[in-house]
Coordinates of C-alpha atoms in Angstrom, one line a residue:
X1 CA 38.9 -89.3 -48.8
X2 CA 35.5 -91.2 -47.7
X3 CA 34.7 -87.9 -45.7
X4 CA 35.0 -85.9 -48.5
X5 CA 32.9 -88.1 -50.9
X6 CA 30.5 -87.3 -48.0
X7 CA 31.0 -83.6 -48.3
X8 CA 30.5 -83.0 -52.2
X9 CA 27.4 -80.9 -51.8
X10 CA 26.6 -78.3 -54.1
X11 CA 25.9 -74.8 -53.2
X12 CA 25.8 -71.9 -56.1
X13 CA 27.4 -68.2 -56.2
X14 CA 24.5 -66.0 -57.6
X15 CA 25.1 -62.5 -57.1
X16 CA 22.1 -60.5 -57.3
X17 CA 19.9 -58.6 -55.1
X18 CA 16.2 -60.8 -54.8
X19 CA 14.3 -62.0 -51.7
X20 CA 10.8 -63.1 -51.0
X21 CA 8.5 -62.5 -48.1
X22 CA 6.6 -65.8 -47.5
X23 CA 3.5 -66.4 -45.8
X24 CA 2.8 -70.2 -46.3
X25 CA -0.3 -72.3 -45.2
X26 CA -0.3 -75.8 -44.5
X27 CA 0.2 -78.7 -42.6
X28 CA 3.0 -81.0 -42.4
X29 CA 3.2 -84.9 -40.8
X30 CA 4.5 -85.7 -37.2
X31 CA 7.4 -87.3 -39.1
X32 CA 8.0 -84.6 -40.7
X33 CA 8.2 -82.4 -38.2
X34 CA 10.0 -84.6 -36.0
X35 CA 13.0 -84.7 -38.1
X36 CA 13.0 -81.1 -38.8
X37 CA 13.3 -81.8 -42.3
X38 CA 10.1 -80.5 -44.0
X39 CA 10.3 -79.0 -47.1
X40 CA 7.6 -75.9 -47.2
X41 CA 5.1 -76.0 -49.6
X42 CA 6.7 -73.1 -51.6
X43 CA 9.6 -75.7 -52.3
X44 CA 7.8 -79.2 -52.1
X45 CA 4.5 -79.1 -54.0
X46 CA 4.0 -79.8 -57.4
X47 CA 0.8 -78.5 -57.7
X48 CA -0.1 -74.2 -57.3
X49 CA 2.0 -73.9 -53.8
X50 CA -0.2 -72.0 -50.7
X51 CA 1.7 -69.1 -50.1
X52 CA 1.2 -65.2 -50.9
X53 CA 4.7 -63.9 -52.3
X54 CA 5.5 -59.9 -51.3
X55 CA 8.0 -58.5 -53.7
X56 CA 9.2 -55.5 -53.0
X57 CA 7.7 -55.2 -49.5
X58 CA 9.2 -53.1 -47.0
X59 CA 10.7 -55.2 -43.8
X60 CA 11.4 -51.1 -42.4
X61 CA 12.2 -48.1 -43.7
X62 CA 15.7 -49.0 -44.6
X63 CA 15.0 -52.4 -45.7
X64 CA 13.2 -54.0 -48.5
X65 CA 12.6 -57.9 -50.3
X66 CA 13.1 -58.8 -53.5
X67 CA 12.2 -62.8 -53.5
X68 CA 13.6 -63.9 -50.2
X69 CA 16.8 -61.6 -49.9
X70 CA 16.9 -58.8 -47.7
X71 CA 18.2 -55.8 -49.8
X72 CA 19.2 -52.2 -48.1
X73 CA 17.2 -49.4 -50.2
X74 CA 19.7 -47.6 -52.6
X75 CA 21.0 -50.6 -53.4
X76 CA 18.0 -52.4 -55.8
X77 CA 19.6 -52.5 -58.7
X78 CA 23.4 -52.9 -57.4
X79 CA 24.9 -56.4 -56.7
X80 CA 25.8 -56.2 -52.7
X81 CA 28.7 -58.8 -52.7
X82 CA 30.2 -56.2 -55.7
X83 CA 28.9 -53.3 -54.0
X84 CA 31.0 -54.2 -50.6
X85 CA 32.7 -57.8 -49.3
X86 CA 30.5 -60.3 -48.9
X87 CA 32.4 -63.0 -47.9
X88 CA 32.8 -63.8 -43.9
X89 CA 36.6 -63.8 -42.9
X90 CA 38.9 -67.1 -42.7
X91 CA 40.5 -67.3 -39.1
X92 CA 44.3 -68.6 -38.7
X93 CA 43.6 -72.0 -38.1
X94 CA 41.6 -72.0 -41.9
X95 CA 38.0 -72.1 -40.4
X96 CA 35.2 -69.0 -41.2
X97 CA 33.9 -68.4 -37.8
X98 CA 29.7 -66.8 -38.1
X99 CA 29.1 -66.2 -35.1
X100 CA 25.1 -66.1 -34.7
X101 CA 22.4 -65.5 -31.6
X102 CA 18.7 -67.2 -31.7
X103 CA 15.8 -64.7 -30.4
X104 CA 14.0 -66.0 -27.6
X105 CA 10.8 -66.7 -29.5
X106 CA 11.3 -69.7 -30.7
X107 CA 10.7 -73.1 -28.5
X108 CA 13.5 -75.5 -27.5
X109 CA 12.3 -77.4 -29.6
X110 CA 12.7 -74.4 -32.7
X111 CA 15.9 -73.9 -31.6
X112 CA 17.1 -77.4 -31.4
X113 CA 16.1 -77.5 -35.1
X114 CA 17.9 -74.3 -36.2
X115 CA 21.1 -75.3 -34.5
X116 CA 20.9 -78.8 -36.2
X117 CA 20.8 -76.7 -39.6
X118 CA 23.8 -74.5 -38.1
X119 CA 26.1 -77.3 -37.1
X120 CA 25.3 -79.1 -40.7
X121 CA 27.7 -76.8 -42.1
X122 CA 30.6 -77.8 -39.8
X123 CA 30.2 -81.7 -41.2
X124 CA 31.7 -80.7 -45.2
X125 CA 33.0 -77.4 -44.7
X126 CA 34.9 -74.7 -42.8
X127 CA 32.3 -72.3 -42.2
X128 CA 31.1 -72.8 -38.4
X129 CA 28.4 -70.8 -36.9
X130 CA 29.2 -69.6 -33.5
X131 CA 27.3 -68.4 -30.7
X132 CA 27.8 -64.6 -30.7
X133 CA 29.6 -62.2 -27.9
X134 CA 27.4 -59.3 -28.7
X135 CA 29.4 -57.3 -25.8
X136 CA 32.7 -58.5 -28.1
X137 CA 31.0 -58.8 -31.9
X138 CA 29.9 -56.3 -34.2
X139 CA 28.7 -58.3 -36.9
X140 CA 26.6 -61.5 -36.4
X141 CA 23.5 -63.3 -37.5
X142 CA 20.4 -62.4 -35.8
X143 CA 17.8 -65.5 -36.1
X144 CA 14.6 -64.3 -35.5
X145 CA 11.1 -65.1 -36.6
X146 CA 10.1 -61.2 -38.7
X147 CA 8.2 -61.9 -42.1
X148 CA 8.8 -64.9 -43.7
X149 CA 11.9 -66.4 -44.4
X150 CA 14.5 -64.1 -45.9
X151 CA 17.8 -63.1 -45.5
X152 CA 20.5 -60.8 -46.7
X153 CA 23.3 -61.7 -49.5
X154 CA 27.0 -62.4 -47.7
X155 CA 27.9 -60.3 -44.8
X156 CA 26.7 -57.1 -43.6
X157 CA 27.7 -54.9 -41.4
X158 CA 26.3 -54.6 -37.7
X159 CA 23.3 -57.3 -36.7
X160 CA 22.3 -59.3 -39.8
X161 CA 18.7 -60.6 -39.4
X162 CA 18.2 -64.1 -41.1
X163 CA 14.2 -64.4 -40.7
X164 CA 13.1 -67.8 -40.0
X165 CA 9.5 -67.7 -39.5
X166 CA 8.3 -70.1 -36.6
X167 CA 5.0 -70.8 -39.3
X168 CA 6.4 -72.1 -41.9
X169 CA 10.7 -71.8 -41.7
X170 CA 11.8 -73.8 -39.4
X171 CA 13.1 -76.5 -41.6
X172 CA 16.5 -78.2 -42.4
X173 CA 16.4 -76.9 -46.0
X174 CA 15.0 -73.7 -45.2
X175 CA 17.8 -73.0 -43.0
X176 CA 20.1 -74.5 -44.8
X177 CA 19.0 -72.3 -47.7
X178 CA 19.1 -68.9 -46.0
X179 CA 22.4 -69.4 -44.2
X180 CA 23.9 -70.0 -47.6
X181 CA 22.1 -66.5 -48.8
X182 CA 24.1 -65.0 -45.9
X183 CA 27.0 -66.9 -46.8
X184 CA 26.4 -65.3 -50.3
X185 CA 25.2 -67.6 -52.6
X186 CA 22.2 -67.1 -54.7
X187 CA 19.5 -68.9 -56.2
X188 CA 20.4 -71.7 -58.6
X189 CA 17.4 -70.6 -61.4
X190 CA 19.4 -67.2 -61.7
X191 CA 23.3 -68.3 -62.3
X192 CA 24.5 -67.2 -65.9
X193 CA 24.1 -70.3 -67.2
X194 CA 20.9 -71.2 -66.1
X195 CA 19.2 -70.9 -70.4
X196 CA 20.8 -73.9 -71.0
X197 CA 18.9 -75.9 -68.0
X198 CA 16.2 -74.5 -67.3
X199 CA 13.3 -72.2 -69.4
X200 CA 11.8 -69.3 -67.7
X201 CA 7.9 -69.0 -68.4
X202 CA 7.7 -65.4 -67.8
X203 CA 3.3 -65.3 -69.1
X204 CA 3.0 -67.4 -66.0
X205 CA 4.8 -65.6 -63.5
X206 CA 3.0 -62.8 -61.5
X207 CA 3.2 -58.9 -63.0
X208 CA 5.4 -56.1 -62.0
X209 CA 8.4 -56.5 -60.1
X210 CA 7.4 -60.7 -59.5
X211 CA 9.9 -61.4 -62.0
X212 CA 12.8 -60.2 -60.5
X213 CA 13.6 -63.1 -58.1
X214 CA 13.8 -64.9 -61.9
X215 CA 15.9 -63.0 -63.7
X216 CA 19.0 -64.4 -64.9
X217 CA 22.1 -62.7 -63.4
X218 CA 25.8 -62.9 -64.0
X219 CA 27.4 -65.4 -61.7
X220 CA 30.7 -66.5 -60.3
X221 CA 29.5 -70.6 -60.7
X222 CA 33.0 -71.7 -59.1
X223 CA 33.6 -74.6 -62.0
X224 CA 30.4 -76.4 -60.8
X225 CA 27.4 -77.4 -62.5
X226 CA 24.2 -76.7 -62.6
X227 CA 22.1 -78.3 -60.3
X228 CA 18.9 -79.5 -60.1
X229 CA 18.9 -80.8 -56.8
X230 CA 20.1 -77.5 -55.4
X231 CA 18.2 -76.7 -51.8
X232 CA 18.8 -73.1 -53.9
X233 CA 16.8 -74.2 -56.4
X234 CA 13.2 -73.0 -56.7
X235 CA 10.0 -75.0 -57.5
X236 CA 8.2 -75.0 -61.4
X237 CA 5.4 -73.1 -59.8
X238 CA 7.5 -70.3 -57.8
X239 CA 5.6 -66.6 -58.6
X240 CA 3.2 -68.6 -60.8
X241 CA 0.0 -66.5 -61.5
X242 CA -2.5 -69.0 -63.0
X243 CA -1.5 -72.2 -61.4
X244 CA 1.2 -73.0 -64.5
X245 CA 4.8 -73.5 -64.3
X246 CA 7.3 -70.8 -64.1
X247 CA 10.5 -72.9 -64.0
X248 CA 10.3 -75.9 -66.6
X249 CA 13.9 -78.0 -66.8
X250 CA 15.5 -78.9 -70.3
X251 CA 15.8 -80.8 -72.0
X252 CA 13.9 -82.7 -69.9
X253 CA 10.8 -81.3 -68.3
X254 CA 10.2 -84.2 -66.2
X255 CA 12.9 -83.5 -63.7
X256 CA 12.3 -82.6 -59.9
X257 CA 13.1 -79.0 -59.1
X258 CA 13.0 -77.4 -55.9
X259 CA 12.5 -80.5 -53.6
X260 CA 15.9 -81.0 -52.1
X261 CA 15.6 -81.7 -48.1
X262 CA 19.0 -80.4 -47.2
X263 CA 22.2 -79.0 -49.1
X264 CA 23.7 -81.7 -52.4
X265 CA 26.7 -82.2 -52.7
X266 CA 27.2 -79.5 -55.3
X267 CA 25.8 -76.8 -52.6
X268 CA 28.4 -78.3 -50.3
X269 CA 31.6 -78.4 -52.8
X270 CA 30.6 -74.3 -53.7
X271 CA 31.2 -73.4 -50.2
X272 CA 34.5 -75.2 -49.8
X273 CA 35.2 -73.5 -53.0
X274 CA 34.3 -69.8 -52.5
X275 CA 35.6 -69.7 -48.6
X276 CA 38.7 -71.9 -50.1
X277 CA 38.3 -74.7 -47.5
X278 CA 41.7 -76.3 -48.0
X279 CA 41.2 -79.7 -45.6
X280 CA 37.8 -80.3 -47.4
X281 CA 39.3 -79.3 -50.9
X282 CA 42.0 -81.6 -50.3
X283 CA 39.8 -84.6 -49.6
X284 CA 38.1 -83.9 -53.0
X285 CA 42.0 -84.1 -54.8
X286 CA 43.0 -87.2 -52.9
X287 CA 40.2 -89.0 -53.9

């Protein structure tokens, strides 16, 4: 029971096709950086965050970005964890084995980081990422630094890039946040619930297709509730166009959005929940 007080972390099932390309300037402090546990400025300022936001920009000819999800062209305007299954399988022994592979870009050091957001999951859930037999695997995670930090929605078929820029990515809620993309979860801002939370401020949000990483979609929420302190969560000031918010919390405006350092306890109970992680569910019963 005390381990899975530990493990209510809240993760949320949005369904929608949106991704972001991020470039981000900035620096961070040695502590920081040392714990791996940076927030980047898209998430952590309050103030207009440094960072140049490409919707709809092509990753290759197949591939394009709506907010920071990876879509396959053809498939815009379609939901891809309706359009095919999304979730990853359960083994026999009740786990959900990802198997991944890290590119040889990063330092030791990057990679020590990303496998600390990898092995994160294992703590409160079932889901554990794996090193992947490409000779013997099909479909894995590809870690790699590409543009930005991005990633696609559930699983996908064949190599499955989850872009973790070395400028500007390689944090413990960065990770944490695209892995739950690929898990497929969505952004906490979108779920079908979200007008009762939070109020959109679409004059302040960039033109064109900008406001499609905001739009509300409908959402499988798993009996959870919103969260504020979702690492899914985006900041007051994400697409902002003048410097205003986008995302203002009600009733309250006050609250902090889009600062969390690593997955609540919401993020965490939604993953036991959608991948039906029966040790970790059973924990939460008993307590």
């Amino acid at each position: 029971a005390e381990r899975g007080k530990m493990c209510l972390v809240f993760l949320h099932v949005l369904v929608c096709p949106q991704s972001f390309t991020i470039t981000i300037s900035g620096s961070h402090t040695n502590e920081e950086m040392n714990e791996g546990l940076t927030i980047p400025s898209f998430v952590r300022k309050e103030s207009m965050p440094s960072l140049s936001v490409f919707v709809g920009k092509n990753v290759s000819d197949q591939v394009m970005l709506i907010g920071d999800i990876a879509v396959p062209y053809g498939l815009q305007n379609a939901d891809p964890c309706t359009a095919r299954s999304c979730l990853w399988p359960k083994a026999k022994d009740g786990n959900v084995y990802v198997p991944y592979r890290i590119s040889n870009q990063y330092s030791q050091r990057e990679k020590c980081i990303i496998k600390k957001g990898l092995k994160s999951f294992a703590k409160c859930t079932c889901v554990r990422f794996i090193p992947a037999n490409c000779k013997r695997q099909r479909n894995f995670l590809d870690i790699k630094s590409d543009k930005g930090c991005y990633s696609y929605l559930g699983r996908q078929e064949g190599p499955q890039v989850v872009s973790l820029e070395r400028e500007g990515c390689v944090y413990q809620s960065t990770i944490q946040h695209e892995l739950l993309h690929a898990l497929g979860f969505k952004h906490e801002q979108s779920r079908s619930d979200r007008d009762l939370h939070v109020r959109i401020l679409l004059r302040n949000v960039e033109p064109g297709e900008s406001k499609t990483p905001l739009r509300k979609v409908n959402t499988n929420n798993l009996g959870t509730p919103y969260d504020y302190n979702s690492v899914m969560h985006y900041g007051r000031y994400a697409f902002s166009r003048n410097g205003q918010p986008t995302i203002v919390p009600i009733p309250n405006p006050n609250v902090c959005i889009g600062r969390a350092t690593e997955m609540s306890a919401n993020d965490i109970l939604r993953v036991n929940r959608l991948y039906k992680c029966g040790k970790q569910l059973e924990e939460e019963e008993n307590e």
